Tab-separated table of C-alpha atoms and ligand atoms in Angstrom:
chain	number	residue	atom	x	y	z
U	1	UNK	CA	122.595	120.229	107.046
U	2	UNK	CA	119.312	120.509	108.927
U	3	UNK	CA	118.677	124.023	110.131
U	4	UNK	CA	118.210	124.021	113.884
U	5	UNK	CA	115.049	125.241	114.335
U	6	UNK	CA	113.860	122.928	111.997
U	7	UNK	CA	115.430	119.898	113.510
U	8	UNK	CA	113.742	121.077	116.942
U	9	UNK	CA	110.336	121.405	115.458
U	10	UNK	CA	110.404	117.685	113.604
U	11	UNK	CA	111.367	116.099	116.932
U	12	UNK	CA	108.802	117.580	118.028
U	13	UNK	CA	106.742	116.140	115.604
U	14	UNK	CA	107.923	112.978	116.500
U	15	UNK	CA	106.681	113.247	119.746
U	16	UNK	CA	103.205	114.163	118.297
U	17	UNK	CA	103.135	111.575	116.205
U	18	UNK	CA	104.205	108.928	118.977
U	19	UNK	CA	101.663	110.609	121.137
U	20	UNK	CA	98.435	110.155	118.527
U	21	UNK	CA	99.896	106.192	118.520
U	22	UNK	CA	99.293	105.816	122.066
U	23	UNK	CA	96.206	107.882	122.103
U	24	UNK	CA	94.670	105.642	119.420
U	25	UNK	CA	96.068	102.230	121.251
U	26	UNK	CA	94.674	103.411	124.072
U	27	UNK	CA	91.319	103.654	121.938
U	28	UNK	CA	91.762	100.389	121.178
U	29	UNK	CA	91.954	99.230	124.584
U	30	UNK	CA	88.975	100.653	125.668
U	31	UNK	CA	87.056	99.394	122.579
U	32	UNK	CA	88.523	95.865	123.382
U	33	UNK	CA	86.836	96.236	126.868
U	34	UNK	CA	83.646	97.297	125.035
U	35	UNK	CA	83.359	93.712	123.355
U	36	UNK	CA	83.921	95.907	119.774
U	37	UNK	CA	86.773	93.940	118.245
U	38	UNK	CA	86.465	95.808	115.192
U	39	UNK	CA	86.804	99.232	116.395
U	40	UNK	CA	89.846	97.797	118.411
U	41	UNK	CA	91.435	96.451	114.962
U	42	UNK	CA	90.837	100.125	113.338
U	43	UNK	CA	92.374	101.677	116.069
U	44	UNK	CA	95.224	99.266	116.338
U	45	UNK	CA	96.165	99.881	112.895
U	46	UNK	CA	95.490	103.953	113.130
U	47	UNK	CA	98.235	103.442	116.167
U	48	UNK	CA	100.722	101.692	113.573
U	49	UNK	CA	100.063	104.446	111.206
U	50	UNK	CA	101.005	106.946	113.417
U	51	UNK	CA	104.185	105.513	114.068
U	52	UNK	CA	104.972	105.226	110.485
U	53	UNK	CA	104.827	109.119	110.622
U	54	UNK	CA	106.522	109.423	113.528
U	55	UNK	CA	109.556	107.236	111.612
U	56	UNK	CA	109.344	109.318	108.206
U	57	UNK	CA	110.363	112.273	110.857
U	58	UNK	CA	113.255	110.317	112.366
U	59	UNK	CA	114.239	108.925	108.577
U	60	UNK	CA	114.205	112.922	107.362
U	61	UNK	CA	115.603	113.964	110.462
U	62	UNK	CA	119.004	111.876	110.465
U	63	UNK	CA	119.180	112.121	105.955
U	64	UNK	CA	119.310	115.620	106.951
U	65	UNK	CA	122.415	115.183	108.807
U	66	UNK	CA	120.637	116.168	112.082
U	67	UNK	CA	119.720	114.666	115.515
U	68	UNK	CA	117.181	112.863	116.744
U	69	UNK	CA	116.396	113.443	120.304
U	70	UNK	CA	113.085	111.922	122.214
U	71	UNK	CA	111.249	113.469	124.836
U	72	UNK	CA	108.929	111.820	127.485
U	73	UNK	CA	105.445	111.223	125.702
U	74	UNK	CA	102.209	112.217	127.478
U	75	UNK	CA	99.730	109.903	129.061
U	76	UNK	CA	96.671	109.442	126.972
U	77	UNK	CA	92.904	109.368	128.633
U	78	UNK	CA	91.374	105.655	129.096
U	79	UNK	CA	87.827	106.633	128.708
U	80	UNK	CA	85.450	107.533	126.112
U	81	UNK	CA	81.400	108.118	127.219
U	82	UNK	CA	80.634	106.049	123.549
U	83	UNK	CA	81.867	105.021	120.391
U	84	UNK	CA	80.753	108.138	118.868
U	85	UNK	CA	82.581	110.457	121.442
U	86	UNK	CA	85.777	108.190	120.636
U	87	UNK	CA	85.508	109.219	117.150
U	88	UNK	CA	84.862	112.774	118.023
U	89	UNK	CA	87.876	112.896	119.948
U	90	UNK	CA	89.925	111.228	116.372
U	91	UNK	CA	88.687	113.780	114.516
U	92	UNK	CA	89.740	116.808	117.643
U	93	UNK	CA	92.943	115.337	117.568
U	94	UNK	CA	93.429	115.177	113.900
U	95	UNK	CA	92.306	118.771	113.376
U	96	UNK	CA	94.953	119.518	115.852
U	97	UNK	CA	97.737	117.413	113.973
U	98	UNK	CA	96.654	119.290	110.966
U	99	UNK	CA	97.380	122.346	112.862
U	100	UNK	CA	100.897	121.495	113.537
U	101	UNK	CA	101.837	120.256	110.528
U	102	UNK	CA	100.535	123.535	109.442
U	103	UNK	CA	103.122	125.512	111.412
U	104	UNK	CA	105.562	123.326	110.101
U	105	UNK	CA	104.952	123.991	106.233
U	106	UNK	CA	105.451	127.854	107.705
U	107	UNK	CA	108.342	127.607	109.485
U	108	UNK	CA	110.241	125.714	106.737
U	109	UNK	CA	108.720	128.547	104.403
U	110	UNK	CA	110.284	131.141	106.821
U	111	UNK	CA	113.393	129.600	107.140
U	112	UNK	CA	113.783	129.399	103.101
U	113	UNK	CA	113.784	125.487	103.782
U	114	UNK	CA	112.535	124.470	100.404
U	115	UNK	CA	113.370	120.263	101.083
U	116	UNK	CA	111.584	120.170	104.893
U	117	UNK	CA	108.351	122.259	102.922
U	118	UNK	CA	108.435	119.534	99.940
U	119	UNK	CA	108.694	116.753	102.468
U	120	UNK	CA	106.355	118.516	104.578
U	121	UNK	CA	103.547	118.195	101.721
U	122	UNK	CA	103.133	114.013	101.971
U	123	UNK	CA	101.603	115.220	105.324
U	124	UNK	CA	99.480	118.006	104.419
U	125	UNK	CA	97.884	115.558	101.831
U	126	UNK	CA	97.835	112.918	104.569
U	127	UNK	CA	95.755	115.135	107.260
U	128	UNK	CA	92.825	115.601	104.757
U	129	UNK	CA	92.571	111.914	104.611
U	130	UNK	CA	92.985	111.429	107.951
U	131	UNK	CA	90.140	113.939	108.733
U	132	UNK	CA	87.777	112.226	106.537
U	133	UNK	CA	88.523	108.846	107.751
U	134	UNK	CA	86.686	110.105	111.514
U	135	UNK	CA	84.625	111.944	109.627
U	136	UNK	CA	82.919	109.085	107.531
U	137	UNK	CA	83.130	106.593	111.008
U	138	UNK	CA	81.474	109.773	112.887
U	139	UNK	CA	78.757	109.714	110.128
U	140	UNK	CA	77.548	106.364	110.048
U	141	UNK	CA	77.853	106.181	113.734
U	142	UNK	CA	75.105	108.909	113.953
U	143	UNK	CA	73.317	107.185	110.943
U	144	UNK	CA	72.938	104.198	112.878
U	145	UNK	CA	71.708	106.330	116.161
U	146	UNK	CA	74.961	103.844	118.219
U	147	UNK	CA	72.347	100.705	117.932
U	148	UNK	CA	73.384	97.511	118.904
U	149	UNK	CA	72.673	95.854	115.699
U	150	UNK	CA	74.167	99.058	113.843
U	151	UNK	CA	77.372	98.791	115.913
U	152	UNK	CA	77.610	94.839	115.599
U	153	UNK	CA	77.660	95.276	111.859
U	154	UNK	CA	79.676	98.497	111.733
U	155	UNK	CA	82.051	96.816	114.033
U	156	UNK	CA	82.387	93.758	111.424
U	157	UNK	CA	82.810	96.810	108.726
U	158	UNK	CA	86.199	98.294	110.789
U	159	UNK	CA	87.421	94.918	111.197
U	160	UNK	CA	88.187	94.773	107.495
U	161	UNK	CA	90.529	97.414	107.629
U	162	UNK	CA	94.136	96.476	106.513
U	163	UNK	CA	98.021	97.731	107.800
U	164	UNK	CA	100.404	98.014	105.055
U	165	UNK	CA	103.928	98.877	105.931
U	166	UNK	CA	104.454	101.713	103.462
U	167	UNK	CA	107.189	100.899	100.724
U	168	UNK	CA	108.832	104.235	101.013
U	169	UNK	CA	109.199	104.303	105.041
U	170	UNK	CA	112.399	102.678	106.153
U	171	UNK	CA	113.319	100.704	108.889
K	201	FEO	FE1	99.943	111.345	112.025
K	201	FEO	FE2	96.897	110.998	112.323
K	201	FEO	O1	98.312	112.054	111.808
């Protein structure tokens, strides 16, 4: 049985996670508009990530014996001044995620909820990989000073970026 605190918190989660999707399509979109088809793919596939998360929640959620329950998810800005402020924003927003799932990993601690902390650590090992991820596109954004050439071959670089339904998510 889930502890009810807990099961509040992870659909929570959920909705973070579902949130960061849409964020990051929403990325895509505007990247689409910017004629960078490769930023677009990178961020289409960082959107399908994120709702892999947000499904290892609802998997844990319901093999927990508890309840699933979605709330209304946010609106997500259209607009980024440049590639480089997109990726700034990735990075904001990860730090935040990082953040939560922080609170999480102390709330299952508090509530002596050994299974939701072990779960709990696939993420914390997740977030430092998703921080680097921004982190290395902020860095050879600024290496290449957001060039046209630089992005044209950067953008072929994200383009190459693969989605692989994890084998231990289920559908
Ligand atoms: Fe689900 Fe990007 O963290």
């Amino acid at each position: 049985m889930l502890n009810p605190k807990i099961e509040k918190a992870f659909n929570e989660q959920i909705n973070a996670e579902t949130y960061s999707s849409y964020l990051y399509l929403s990325m895509a979109a505007w990247f689409d508009n910017q004629q960078l088809a490769g930023f677009a793919h990178w961020m289409k596939i960082q959107a399908l990530e994120e709702m892999t998360h947000a499904l290892r929640f609802y998997n844990y959620i319901h093999d927990r014996g508890g309840k699933v329950s979605l709330k209304p998810v946010a609106g997500p800005p259209a607009n980024w001044q440049s590639p480089l402020n997109a990726f700034e924003e990735v990075l904001k927003h990860e730090l935040l995620v990082t953040g939560l799932i922080n609170k999480l990993v102390g709330l299952a601690r508090k509530e002596n909820d050994y299974a939701s902390d072990n779960y709990l650590q696939w993420f914390v090992k997740e977030q430092v990989e998703e921080e680097a991820s921004a982190e290395d596109v902020i860095g050879k954004l600024k290496m290449i000073n957001q060039t046209e050439g630089g992005l044209f071959l950067l953008d072929k670089d994200l383009s190459a970026r693969v989605f692989t339904m994890p084998i231990d998510v289920r559908l």
